[in-house]
PDB file of C-alpha atoms in Angstrom:
ATOM      1  CA  MET A 221      -2.924  37.121 -13.666  1.00  0.00           C
ATOM      2  CA  LEU A 222      -2.787  35.719 -10.152  1.00  0.00           C
ATOM      3  CA  VAL A 223      -0.574  32.736  -9.338  1.00  0.00           C
ATOM      4  CA  ILE A 224      -1.769  30.369  -6.582  1.00  0.00           C
ATOM      5  CA  THR A 225       0.689  27.672  -5.575  1.00  0.00           C
ATOM      6  CA  GLY A 226      -1.162  24.884  -3.815  1.00  0.00           C
ATOM      7  CA  GLY A 227      -4.176  26.146  -5.763  1.00  0.00           C
ATOM      8  CA  GLY A 228      -5.680  22.670  -5.929  1.00  0.00           C
ATOM      9  CA  GLY A 229      -5.285  22.046  -2.208  1.00  0.00           C
ATOM     10  CA  PHE A 230      -7.470  22.895   0.739  1.00  0.00           C
ATOM     11  CA  ILE A 231      -6.964  26.609   1.393  1.00  0.00           C
ATOM     12  CA  GLY A 232      -5.785  27.333  -2.147  1.00  0.00           C
ATOM     13  CA  SER A 233      -8.888  25.959  -3.851  1.00  0.00           C
ATOM     14  CA  VAL A 234     -11.197  27.856  -1.485  1.00  0.00           C
ATOM     15  CA  LEU A 235      -9.225  31.023  -2.218  1.00  0.00           C
ATOM     16  CA  ALA A 236      -9.674  30.332  -5.937  1.00  0.00           C
ATOM     17  CA  GLU A 237     -13.439  30.064  -5.408  1.00  0.00           C
ATOM     18  CA  ARG A 238     -13.528  33.401  -3.583  1.00  0.00           C
ATOM     19  CA  LEU A 239     -11.438  35.053  -6.294  1.00  0.00           C
ATOM     20  CA  ASN A 240     -13.820  33.692  -8.939  1.00  0.00           C
ATOM     21  CA  ARG A 241     -16.738  35.265  -7.091  1.00  0.00           C
ATOM     22  CA  ALA A 242     -14.802  38.523  -7.011  1.00  0.00           C
ATOM     23  CA  GLY A 243     -14.597  38.394 -10.812  1.00  0.00           C
ATOM     24  CA  ARG A 244     -11.114  36.918 -11.168  1.00  0.00           C
ATOM     25  CA  ALA A 245     -10.829  34.026 -13.628  1.00  0.00           C
ATOM     26  CA  ASP A 246      -7.217  34.803 -14.574  1.00  0.00           C
ATOM     27  CA  LEU A 247      -5.844  32.280 -12.089  1.00  0.00           C
ATOM     28  CA  VAL A 248      -2.743  30.176 -12.624  1.00  0.00           C
ATOM     29  CA  ILE A 249      -3.172  27.124 -10.406  1.00  0.00           C
ATOM     30  CA  VAL A 250       0.091  25.448  -9.435  1.00  0.00           C
ATOM     31  CA  ASP A 251      -0.262  22.007  -7.874  1.00  0.00           C
ATOM     32  CA  ARG A 252       0.017  18.249  -8.185  1.00  0.00           C
ATOM     33  CA  PHE A 253      -3.189  16.190  -8.317  1.00  0.00           C
ATOM     34  CA  GLY A 254      -2.089  12.554  -8.520  1.00  0.00           C
ATOM     35  CA  ASN A 255      -4.507   9.649  -8.774  1.00  0.00           C
ATOM     36  CA  GLY A 256      -7.083  10.598  -6.136  1.00  0.00           C
ATOM     37  CA  ASP A 257     -10.032  12.990  -6.032  1.00  0.00           C
ATOM     38  CA  LYS A 258      -8.062  16.154  -5.312  1.00  0.00           C
ATOM     39  CA  TRP A 259      -8.937  17.389  -8.804  1.00  0.00           C
ATOM     40  CA  ARG A 260     -12.520  17.816  -7.591  1.00  0.00           C
ATOM     41  CA  ASN A 261     -11.348  20.788  -5.511  1.00  0.00           C
ATOM     42  CA  ILE A 262     -11.015  22.821  -8.719  1.00  0.00           C
ATOM     43  CA  ALA A 263     -13.656  21.102 -10.860  1.00  0.00           C
ATOM     44  CA  ARG A 264     -15.940  24.132 -10.610  1.00  0.00           C
ATOM     45  CA  ARG A 265     -13.261  26.801 -10.815  1.00  0.00           C
ATOM     46  CA  ASP A 266     -12.561  29.226 -13.635  1.00  0.00           C
ATOM     47  CA  PHE A 267      -8.838  29.493 -14.311  1.00  0.00           C
ATOM     48  CA  TYR A 268      -6.306  30.504 -16.941  1.00  0.00           C
ATOM     49  CA  GLU A 269      -3.848  27.631 -16.638  1.00  0.00           C
ATOM     50  CA  ILE A 270      -2.784  24.694 -14.452  1.00  0.00           C
ATOM     51  CA  LEU A 271       0.907  24.051 -13.865  1.00  0.00           C
ATOM     52  CA  ALA A 272       2.960  21.457 -12.036  1.00  0.00           C
ATOM     53  CA  PRO A 273       5.134  23.037  -9.336  1.00  0.00           C
ATOM     54  CA  ASP A 274       8.382  22.266 -11.166  1.00  0.00           C
ATOM     55  CA  ALA A 275       7.070  24.062 -14.274  1.00  0.00           C
ATOM     56  CA  LEU A 276       6.296  27.362 -12.553  1.00  0.00           C
ATOM     57  CA  PHE A 277       9.645  29.132 -12.845  1.00  0.00           C
ATOM     58  CA  GLY A 278      10.009  28.363 -16.534  1.00  0.00           C
ATOM     59  CA  TRP A 279       6.475  29.691 -17.036  1.00  0.00           C
ATOM     60  CA  LEU A 280       7.336  32.856 -15.088  1.00  0.00           C
ATOM     61  CA  GLU A 281      10.300  33.484 -17.364  1.00  0.00           C
ATOM     62  CA  ARG A 282       7.928  33.577 -20.335  1.00  0.00           C
ATOM     63  CA  PHE A 283       4.753  35.059 -18.898  1.00  0.00           C
ATOM     64  CA  GLY A 284       5.721  36.654 -15.587  1.00  0.00           C
ATOM     65  CA  ALA A 285       5.179  40.178 -16.913  1.00  0.00           C
ATOM     66  CA  ALA A 286       1.430  39.502 -16.793  1.00  0.00           C
ATOM     67  CA  VAL A 287       1.463  38.369 -13.147  1.00  0.00           C
ATOM     68  CA  GLU A 288      -0.057  40.780 -10.634  1.00  0.00           C
ATOM     69  CA  ALA A 289       0.606  38.871  -7.405  1.00  0.00           C
ATOM     70  CA  VAL A 290       1.553  35.441  -6.068  1.00  0.00           C
ATOM     71  CA  PHE A 291      -0.312  33.519  -3.386  1.00  0.00           C
ATOM     72  CA  HIS A 292       2.172  30.904  -2.202  1.00  0.00           C
ATOM     73  CA  LEU A 293       0.142  28.278  -0.340  1.00  0.00           C
ATOM     74  CA  GLY A 294       1.749  25.098  -1.639  1.00  0.00           C
ATOM     75  CA  ALA A 295       3.810  23.028   0.803  1.00  0.00           C
ATOM     76  CA  ILE A 296       4.282  19.637   2.366  1.00  0.00           C
ATOM     77  CA  SER A 297       1.853  20.298   5.208  1.00  0.00           C
ATOM     78  CA  SER A 298       1.840  16.971   7.035  1.00  0.00           C
ATOM     79  CA  THR A 299       3.294  17.062  10.530  1.00  0.00           C
ATOM     80  CA  PHE A 300       4.047  13.343  10.197  1.00  0.00           C
ATOM     81  CA  VAL A 301       6.547  13.648   7.328  1.00  0.00           C
ATOM     82  CA  THR A 302      10.126  12.865   8.349  1.00  0.00           C
ATOM     83  CA  ASP A 303      11.964  13.319   5.016  1.00  0.00           C
ATOM     84  CA  ALA A 304      13.830  16.533   5.842  1.00  0.00           C
ATOM     85  CA  ASP A 305      15.350  16.856   2.372  1.00  0.00           C
ATOM     86  CA  ALA A 306      11.906  16.795   0.734  1.00  0.00           C
ATOM     87  CA  VAL A 307      10.497  19.296   3.222  1.00  0.00           C
ATOM     88  CA  ILE A 308      13.455  21.658   2.800  1.00  0.00           C
ATOM     89  CA  ALA A 309      13.135  21.493  -0.990  1.00  0.00           C
ATOM     90  CA  SER A 310       9.384  22.103  -0.965  1.00  0.00           C
ATOM     91  CA  ASN A 311       8.786  24.384   2.005  1.00  0.00           C
ATOM     92  CA  LEU A 312      12.004  26.360   2.225  1.00  0.00           C
ATOM     93  CA  ASN A 313      13.958  26.396  -1.037  1.00  0.00           C
ATOM     94  CA  TYR A 314      10.888  26.724  -3.283  1.00  0.00           C
ATOM     95  CA  SER A 315       9.665  29.610  -1.121  1.00  0.00           C
ATOM     96  CA  VAL A 316      13.065  31.307  -1.310  1.00  0.00           C
ATOM     97  CA  ALA A 317      13.005  31.034  -5.106  1.00  0.00           C
ATOM     98  CA  LEU A 318       9.511  32.541  -5.305  1.00  0.00           C
ATOM     99  CA  TRP A 319      10.498  35.367  -2.967  1.00  0.00           C
ATOM    100  CA  ARG A 320      13.503  36.164  -5.157  1.00  0.00           C
ATOM    101  CA  TRP A 321      11.351  36.159  -8.299  1.00  0.00           C
ATOM    102  CA  CYS A 322       8.742  38.449  -6.708  1.00  0.00           C
ATOM    103  CA  THR A 323      11.520  40.745  -5.480  1.00  0.00           C
ATOM    104  CA  GLY A 324      13.190  40.983  -8.883  1.00  0.00           C
ATOM    105  CA  ALA A 325       9.902  41.390 -10.737  1.00  0.00           C
ATOM    106  CA  SER A 326       8.442  43.765  -8.130  1.00  0.00           C
ATOM    107  CA  ARG A 327       5.369  41.617  -7.540  1.00  0.00           C
ATOM    108  CA  ARG A 328       3.380  41.179  -4.345  1.00  0.00           C
ATOM    109  CA  LEU A 329       3.753  37.923  -2.387  1.00  0.00           C
ATOM    110  CA  ILE A 330       1.256  36.529   0.121  1.00  0.00           C
ATOM    111  CA  TYR A 331       2.434  33.218   1.552  1.00  0.00           C
ATOM    112  CA  ALA A 332       1.355  30.602   4.069  1.00  0.00           C
ATOM    113  CA  SER A 333       3.273  30.408   7.294  1.00  0.00           C
ATOM    114  CA  SER A 334       1.753  28.464  10.190  1.00  0.00           C
ATOM    115  CA  ALA A 335       0.849  28.622  13.858  1.00  0.00           C
ATOM    116  CA  ALA A 336       3.074  25.532  14.130  1.00  0.00           C
ATOM    117  CA  THR A 337       5.963  28.007  14.189  1.00  0.00           C
ATOM    118  CA  TYR A 338       4.928  28.940  17.754  1.00  0.00           C
ATOM    119  CA  GLY A 339       5.859  25.500  19.065  1.00  0.00           C
ATOM    120  CA  ASP A 340       4.350  24.674  22.440  1.00  0.00           C
ATOM    121  CA  GLY A 341       3.190  28.243  22.954  1.00  0.00           C
ATOM    122  CA  ALA A 342       5.538  28.824  25.893  1.00  0.00           C
ATOM    123  CA  VAL A 343       6.491  32.261  24.553  1.00  0.00           C
ATOM    124  CA  GLY A 344       2.987  33.094  23.389  1.00  0.00           C
ATOM    125  CA  PHE A 345       1.377  33.589  19.972  1.00  0.00           C
ATOM    126  CA  ASP A 346       2.207  37.234  19.355  1.00  0.00           C
ATOM    127  CA  ASP A 347       2.797  38.319  15.742  1.00  0.00           C
ATOM    128  CA  MET A 348       3.881  41.852  16.702  1.00  0.00           C
ATOM    129  CA  GLY A 349       7.520  41.059  17.474  1.00  0.00           C
ATOM    130  CA  ASP A 350      10.750  41.766  15.632  1.00  0.00           C
ATOM    131  CA  LEU A 351      13.383  39.363  14.356  1.00  0.00           C
ATOM    132  CA  ALA A 352      14.797  38.828  17.851  1.00  0.00           C
ATOM    133  CA  ALA A 353      11.362  37.824  19.135  1.00  0.00           C
ATOM    134  CA  LEU A 354      10.863  35.504  16.177  1.00  0.00           C
ATOM    135  CA  LYS A 355      14.131  33.726  16.944  1.00  0.00           C
ATOM    136  CA  ARG A 356      12.824  32.758  20.390  1.00  0.00           C
ATOM    137  CA  LEU A 357      10.167  30.481  18.864  1.00  0.00           C
ATOM    138  CA  GLN A 358      10.887  26.749  18.959  1.00  0.00           C
ATOM    139  CA  PRO A 359       8.702  24.684  16.591  1.00  0.00           C
ATOM    140  CA  LEU A 360       8.050  21.101  17.659  1.00  0.00           C
ATOM    141  CA  ASN A 361       8.196  19.299  14.304  1.00  0.00           C
ATOM    142  CA  LEU A 362       9.855  19.371  10.897  1.00  0.00           C
ATOM    143  CA  TYR A 363       6.896  21.061   9.218  1.00  0.00           C
ATOM    144  CA  GLY A 364       6.775  23.849  11.815  1.00  0.00           C
ATOM    145  CA  TRP A 365      10.539  24.333  11.614  1.00  0.00           C
ATOM    146  CA  SER A 366      10.446  24.629   7.804  1.00  0.00           C
ATOM    147  CA  LYS A 367       7.841  27.389   7.996  1.00  0.00           C
ATOM    148  CA  HIS A 368       9.739  29.116  10.786  1.00  0.00           C
ATOM    149  CA  ALA A 369      13.009  28.899   8.851  1.00  0.00           C
ATOM    150  CA  PHE A 370      11.457  30.690   5.891  1.00  0.00           C
ATOM    151  CA  ASP A 371       9.861  33.345   8.123  1.00  0.00           C
ATOM    152  CA  LEU A 372      13.292  34.070   9.593  1.00  0.00           C
ATOM    153  CA  TRP A 373      14.909  34.143   6.153  1.00  0.00           C
ATOM    154  CA  ALA A 374      12.216  36.524   4.871  1.00  0.00           C
ATOM    155  CA  MET A 375      12.625  38.862   7.835  1.00  0.00           C
ATOM    156  CA  ARG A 376      16.388  38.981   7.323  1.00  0.00           C
ATOM    157  CA  GLU A 377      16.041  39.680   3.602  1.00  0.00           C
ATOM    158  CA  ALA A 378      13.453  42.404   4.205  1.00  0.00           C
ATOM    159  CA  ALA A 379      15.718  44.033   6.792  1.00  0.00           C
ATOM    160  CA  VAL A 380      18.401  44.614   4.147  1.00  0.00           C
ATOM    161  CA  GLY A 381      15.975  45.765   1.443  1.00  0.00           C
ATOM    162  CA  ARG A 382      15.742  42.561  -0.598  1.00  0.00           C
ATOM    163  CA  ALA A 383      11.984  42.026  -0.550  1.00  0.00           C
ATOM    164  CA  PRO A 384       8.888  42.173  -2.745  1.00  0.00           C
ATOM    165  CA  PRO A 385       7.010  45.512  -2.716  1.00  0.00           C
ATOM    166  CA  LEU A 386       4.465  43.825  -0.426  1.00  0.00           C
ATOM    167  CA  TRP A 387       5.031  40.562   1.390  1.00  0.00           C
ATOM    168  CA  VAL A 388       2.697  38.989   3.930  1.00  0.00           C
ATOM    169  CA  GLY A 389       3.314  35.720   5.775  1.00  0.00           C
ATOM    170  CA  LEU A 390       0.056  34.379   7.234  1.00  0.00           C
ATOM    171  CA  LYS A 391       0.318  32.207  10.337  1.00  0.00           C
ATOM    172  CA  PHE A 392      -2.745  30.013   9.841  1.00  0.00           C
ATOM    173  CA  PHE A 393      -4.151  28.444  12.999  1.00  0.00           C
ATOM    174  CA  ASN A 394      -6.530  25.398  12.983  1.00  0.00           C
ATOM    175  CA  VAL A 395      -8.247  25.800   9.620  1.00  0.00           C
ATOM    176  CA  PHE A 396     -11.222  23.599   8.730  1.00  0.00           C
ATOM    177  CA  GLY A 397     -13.875  23.497   6.038  1.00  0.00           C
ATOM    178  CA  PRO A 398     -14.800  22.231   2.571  1.00  0.00           C
ATOM    179  CA  ASN A 399     -12.193  20.816   0.182  1.00  0.00           C
ATOM    180  CA  GLU A 400      -9.996  19.282   2.880  1.00  0.00           C
ATOM    181  CA  TYR A 401     -11.114  15.742   2.023  1.00  0.00           C
ATOM    182  CA  HIS A 402      -7.847  14.757   0.304  1.00  0.00           C
ATOM    183  CA  LYS A 403      -5.751  15.489   3.402  1.00  0.00           C
ATOM    184  CA  GLY A 404      -6.145  12.073   5.055  1.00  0.00           C
ATOM    185  CA  ASP A 405      -4.764  12.061   8.588  1.00  0.00           C
ATOM    186  CA  MET A 406      -4.301  15.829   8.370  1.00  0.00           C
ATOM    187  CA  MET A 407      -8.021  16.523   7.969  1.00  0.00           C
ATOM    188  CA  SER A 408      -9.691  18.544  10.698  1.00  0.00           C
ATOM    189  CA  LEU A 409     -11.480  16.811  13.567  1.00  0.00           C
ATOM    190  CA  VAL A 410     -14.763  18.005  12.059  1.00  0.00           C
ATOM    191  CA  ALA A 411     -14.171  16.177   8.784  1.00  0.00           C
ATOM    192  CA  LYS A 412     -12.679  13.121  10.475  1.00  0.00           C
ATOM    193  CA  ASN A 413     -15.434  12.670  13.051  1.00  0.00           C
ATOM    194  CA  TYR A 414     -18.547  13.739  11.162  1.00  0.00           C
ATOM    195  CA  PRO A 415     -19.269  10.168   9.952  1.00  0.00           C
ATOM    196  CA  LYS A 416     -18.962   8.815  13.497  1.00  0.00           C
ATOM    197  CA  VAL A 417     -21.166  11.503  15.019  1.00  0.00           C
ATOM    198  CA  ALA A 418     -23.790  11.083  12.302  1.00  0.00           C
ATOM    199  CA  ALA A 419     -23.824   7.306  12.857  1.00  0.00           C
ATOM    200  CA  GLY A 420     -23.979   7.574  16.657  1.00  0.00           C
ATOM    201  CA  GLU A 421     -20.546   6.017  17.078  1.00  0.00           C
ATOM    202  CA  PRO A 422     -18.105   7.120  19.807  1.00  0.00           C
ATOM    203  CA  VAL A 423     -15.666   9.924  19.103  1.00  0.00           C
ATOM    204  CA  HIS A 424     -12.304   9.738  20.867  1.00  0.00           C
ATOM    205  CA  LEU A 425     -10.786  12.872  22.374  1.00  0.00           C
ATOM    206  CA  PHE A 426      -7.671  13.164  24.472  1.00  0.00           C
ATOM    207  CA  ARG A 427      -7.938  12.930  28.222  1.00  0.00           C
ATOM    208  CA  SER A 428      -6.246  15.727  30.147  1.00  0.00           C
ATOM    209  CA  HIS A 429      -3.042  14.862  31.965  1.00  0.00           C
ATOM    210  CA  ARG A 430      -2.981  18.158  33.822  1.00  0.00           C
ATOM    211  CA  PRO A 431      -5.116  18.888  36.889  1.00  0.00           C
ATOM    212  CA  ASP A 432      -6.011  22.383  35.672  1.00  0.00           C
ATOM    213  CA  TRP A 433      -7.595  21.138  32.431  1.00  0.00           C
ATOM    214  CA  ALA A 434     -10.735  19.013  32.003  1.00  0.00           C
ATOM    215  CA  ASP A 435     -10.812  16.035  29.661  1.00  0.00           C
ATOM    216  CA  GLY A 436     -11.492  17.332  26.156  1.00  0.00           C
ATOM    217  CA  GLY A 437     -11.096  20.865  27.467  1.00  0.00           C
ATOM    218  CA  GLN A 438      -7.859  21.502  25.599  1.00  0.00           C
ATOM    219  CA  ARG A 439      -8.388  24.541  23.395  1.00  0.00           C
ATOM    220  CA  ARG A 440      -7.492  25.546  19.853  1.00  0.00           C
ATOM    221  CA  ASP A 441      -8.179  28.525  17.631  1.00  0.00           C
ATOM    222  CA  PHE A 442     -10.441  26.934  15.014  1.00  0.00           C
ATOM    223  CA  VAL A 443     -10.935  29.167  11.958  1.00  0.00           C
ATOM    224  CA  TYR A 444     -13.236  28.546   8.991  1.00  0.00           C
ATOM    225  CA  VAL A 445     -11.450  28.304   5.658  1.00  0.00           C
ATOM    226  CA  LYS A 446     -13.953  30.682   4.023  1.00  0.00           C
ATOM    227  CA  ASP A 447     -12.878  33.371   6.502  1.00  0.00           C
ATOM    228  CA  CYS A 448      -9.231  32.777   5.566  1.00  0.00           C
ATOM    229  CA  ALA A 449     -10.051  33.223   1.880  1.00  0.00           C
ATOM    230  CA  GLU A 450     -11.931  36.440   2.675  1.00  0.00           C
ATOM    231  CA  ALA A 451      -8.902  37.820   4.501  1.00  0.00           C
ATOM    232  CA  MET A 452      -6.569  36.942   1.624  1.00  0.00           C
ATOM    233  CA  LEU A 453      -8.876  38.627  -0.895  1.00  0.00           C
ATOM    234  CA  TRP A 454      -8.855  41.748   1.295  1.00  0.00           C
ATOM    235  CA  LEU A 455      -5.058  41.710   1.390  1.00  0.00           C
ATOM    236  CA  LEU A 456      -4.950  41.524  -2.398  1.00  0.00           C
ATOM    237  CA  GLN A 457      -7.398  44.404  -2.773  1.00  0.00           C
ATOM    238  CA  HIS A 458      -6.189  46.666   0.038  1.00  0.00           C
ATOM    239  CA  GLY A 459      -2.733  45.584   1.125  1.00  0.00           C
ATOM    240  CA  CYS A 460      -1.121  46.311   4.462  1.00  0.00           C
ATOM    241  CA  ARG A 461       2.298  46.801   5.970  1.00  0.00           C
ATOM    242  CA  SER A 462       4.608  43.927   5.018  1.00  0.00           C
ATOM    243  CA  GLY A 463       5.306  41.309   7.674  1.00  0.00           C
ATOM    244  CA  LEU A 464       3.987  38.279   9.506  1.00  0.00           C
ATOM    245  CA  TYR A 465       0.335  38.162  10.542  1.00  0.00           C
ATOM    246  CA  ASN A 466      -1.721  35.696  12.560  1.00  0.00           C
ATOM    247  CA  LEU A 467      -4.788  34.317  10.824  1.00  0.00           C
ATOM    248  CA  GLY A 468      -7.188  32.644  13.226  1.00  0.00           C
ATOM    249  CA  SER A 469     -10.602  33.418  14.629  1.00  0.00           C
ATOM    250  CA  GLY A 470      -9.104  35.175  17.631  1.00  0.00           C
ATOM    251  CA  ALA A 471     -11.079  32.972  20.036  1.00  0.00           C
ATOM    252  CA  SER A 472     -10.008  29.573  21.342  1.00  0.00           C
ATOM    253  CA  ARG A 473     -12.576  26.813  21.796  1.00  0.00           C
ATOM    254  CA  SER A 474     -12.295  23.350  23.332  1.00  0.00           C
ATOM    255  CA  PHE A 475     -12.219  20.083  21.417  1.00  0.00           C
ATOM    256  CA  ARG A 476     -15.310  19.043  23.336  1.00  0.00           C
ATOM    257  CA  GLU A 477     -17.152  22.153  22.144  1.00  0.00           C
ATOM    258  CA  LEU A 478     -16.051  21.409  18.584  1.00  0.00           C
ATOM    259  CA  ILE A 479     -17.484  17.879  18.626  1.00  0.00           C
ATOM    260  CA  GLU A 480     -20.647  19.082  20.369  1.00  0.00           C
ATOM    261  CA  ALA A 481     -21.077  21.582  17.517  1.00  0.00           C
ATOM    262  CA  VAL A 482     -20.802  18.699  15.032  1.00  0.00           C
ATOM    263  CA  GLY A 483     -23.494  16.890  17.017  1.00  0.00           C
ATOM    264  CA  ARG A 484     -25.832  19.874  16.879  1.00  0.00           C
ATOM    265  CA  ALA A 485     -25.273  20.155  13.141  1.00  0.00           C
ATOM    266  CA  CYS A 486     -26.226  16.475  12.829  1.00  0.00           C
ATOM    267  CA  GLY A 487     -29.215  16.814  15.166  1.00  0.00           C
ATOM    268  CA  THR A 488     -27.787  14.367  17.690  1.00  0.00           C
ATOM    269  CA  GLN A 489     -25.853  14.220  20.950  1.00  0.00           C
ATOM    270  CA  PRO A 490     -22.311  13.032  20.228  1.00  0.00           C
ATOM    271  CA  VAL A 491     -20.864  10.135  22.204  1.00  0.00           C
ATOM    272  CA  ILE A 492     -17.445  11.237  23.450  1.00  0.00           C
ATOM    273  CA  GLU A 493     -14.926   8.856  24.963  1.00  0.00           C
ATOM    274  CA  TYR A 494     -11.594  10.006  26.353  1.00  0.00           C
ATOM    275  CA  ILE A 495      -8.299   8.273  25.695  1.00  0.00           C
ATOM    276  CA  ASP A 496      -4.799   8.923  27.010  1.00  0.00           C
ATOM    277  CA  ILE A 497      -2.497  11.213  25.087  1.00  0.00           C
ATOM    278  CA  PRO A 498       0.213   8.911  23.663  1.00  0.00           C
ATOM    279  CA  PRO A 499       3.311   9.023  25.894  1.00  0.00           C
ATOM    280  CA  GLU A 500       5.591   9.978  23.007  1.00  0.00           C
ATOM    281  CA  ILE A 501       3.746  13.271  22.375  1.00  0.00           C
ATOM    282  CA  ARG A 502       2.499  13.981  25.887  1.00  0.00           C
ATOM    283  CA  PRO A 503       5.491  16.094  27.042  1.00  0.00           C
ATOM    284  CA  ASN A 504       5.049  18.588  24.177  1.00  0.00           C
ATOM    285  CA  TYR A 505       1.284  18.442  23.770  1.00  0.00           C
ATOM    286  CA  GLN A 506      -0.339  21.873  23.425  1.00  0.00           C
ATOM    287  CA  TYR A 507      -3.259  22.547  25.755  1.00  0.00           C
ATOM    288  CA  PHE A 508      -4.008  25.998  24.357  1.00  0.00           C
ATOM    289  CA  THR A 509      -3.614  28.032  21.167  1.00  0.00           C
ATOM    290  CA  GLU A 510      -5.245  31.339  20.309  1.00  0.00           C
ATOM    291  CA  ALA A 511      -4.399  33.897  17.657  1.00  0.00           C
ATOM    292  CA  PRO A 512      -4.101  37.502  18.814  1.00  0.00           C
ATOM    293  CA  MET A 513      -5.608  39.299  15.810  1.00  0.00           C
ATOM    294  CA  ARG A 514      -4.845  42.923  16.706  1.00  0.00           C
ATOM    295  CA  LYS A 515      -2.117  43.247  14.043  1.00  0.00           C
ATOM    296  CA  LEU A 516      -4.381  42.348  11.115  1.00  0.00           C
ATOM    297  CA  ARG A 517      -7.227  44.347  12.661  1.00  0.00           C
ATOM    298  CA  SER A 518      -5.013  47.400  13.082  1.00  0.00           C
ATOM    299  CA  ALA A 519      -4.060  47.076   9.408  1.00  0.00           C
ATOM    300  CA  GLY A 520      -7.719  47.692   8.591  1.00  0.00           C
ATOM    301  CA  TYR A 521      -9.242  44.248   8.233  1.00  0.00           C
ATOM    302  CA  ALA A 522     -12.659  44.533   9.888  1.00  0.00           C
ATOM    303  CA  ALA A 523     -14.673  41.554   8.587  1.00  0.00           C
ATOM    304  CA  PRO A 524     -16.075  39.276  11.319  1.00  0.00           C
ATOM    305  CA  PHE A 525     -14.933  35.680  11.733  1.00  0.00           C
ATOM    306  CA  THR A 526     -17.670  33.055  11.596  1.00  0.00           C
ATOM    307  CA  PRO A 527     -18.595  31.731  15.076  1.00  0.00           C
ATOM    308  CA  LEU A 528     -17.590  28.102  15.572  1.00  0.00           C
ATOM    309  CA  GLU A 529     -21.119  26.674  15.758  1.00  0.00           C
ATOM    310  CA  GLU A 530     -22.190  28.552  12.629  1.00  0.00           C
ATOM    311  CA  ALA A 531     -19.096  27.491  10.704  1.00  0.00           C
ATOM    312  CA  VAL A 532     -19.460  23.837  11.703  1.00  0.00           C
ATOM    313  CA  ALA A 533     -23.168  23.876  10.773  1.00  0.00           C
ATOM    314  CA  ASP A 534     -22.314  25.275   7.327  1.00  0.00           C
ATOM    315  CA  PHE A 535     -19.517  22.755   6.776  1.00  0.00           C
ATOM    316  CA  VAL A 536     -21.645  19.797   7.853  1.00  0.00           C
ATOM    317  CA  GLY A 537     -24.930  20.844   6.257  1.00  0.00           C
ATOM    318  CA  GLN A 538     -23.688  22.241   2.977  1.00  0.00           C
ATOM    319  CA  TYR A 539     -20.704  19.986   2.299  1.00  0.00           C
ATOM    320  CA  LEU A 540     -19.967  16.957   4.501  1.00  0.00           C
ATOM    321  CA  ALA A 541     -23.527  15.607   4.590  1.00  0.00           C
ATOM    322  CA  GLY A 542     -23.616  15.352   0.811  1.00  0.00           C
ATOM    323  CA  GLY A 543     -19.932  14.853   0.033  1.00  0.00           C
ATOM    324  CA  ILE A 544     -19.982  18.229  -1.706  1.00  0.00           C
ATOM    325  CA  TYR A 545     -16.969  20.242  -2.822  1.00  0.00           C
ATOM    326  CA  LEU A 546     -16.947  24.035  -2.826  1.00  0.00           C
TER     327      LEU A 546
END
């Protein structure tokens, strides 16, 4: 069996869909679903069992011998959360417990880190460094720190031989695509602004407060969630050297280009208005992120990443326009 924590969430549910298409229905989905429509993310999935996060370790005691690998994607992912105790319990301590189980049981672990660990990007976005290089990163928020803290812990444990037989921490960049509808304020700009673009209403982007950047010209590495699932399936099937790996498209694009791609997918010219970056976030605002992908490529992963315009057109045409889940 394959365990997917966060298996009902955005990336986890898309991974489950890709695993189904690869012939895997022996999925143990670990997540909370609450009172909203998040359950729709897995409504079309084949699975073996659904567990609440606090039930997983008791389940592993009974049935862990049948587990092949763990995809640990569950976390408090909001950058707005300020409850440090909750974030530490969910993002750090739960991850430590899973690592220890995978180590003791000799099971592979693929987990979600984040590009938020790179902070403002002042020391770059290189995933090739050692523990000393990792320590130089300075995340800007509680979420980024929690992911960084576990990356550091994992590197230290691996250095002294206390690690799963394969462990991969994936630093996801700006992921977008189907099944992110439950994320509220944390949805991608594509999902948030599609209704406005389709209705001809103005879309607000941040004005530049630096003379070397145009308004709306700030750049991010936008990566389609289907491409992320493809990479994770490859890691399951082929493996690689244990460690931290970037997972982005490898090419930064501007916010203006992103919204223009939404407009093309809708068959209209988007109306873009620029607003000031709020003063409280302006000092640490990132103007550029891009994932160097040479580490994953050198490990053997050769599949192409979907170009931005093609990915946006698929997301809008196949999912957002009809309110469709993958």
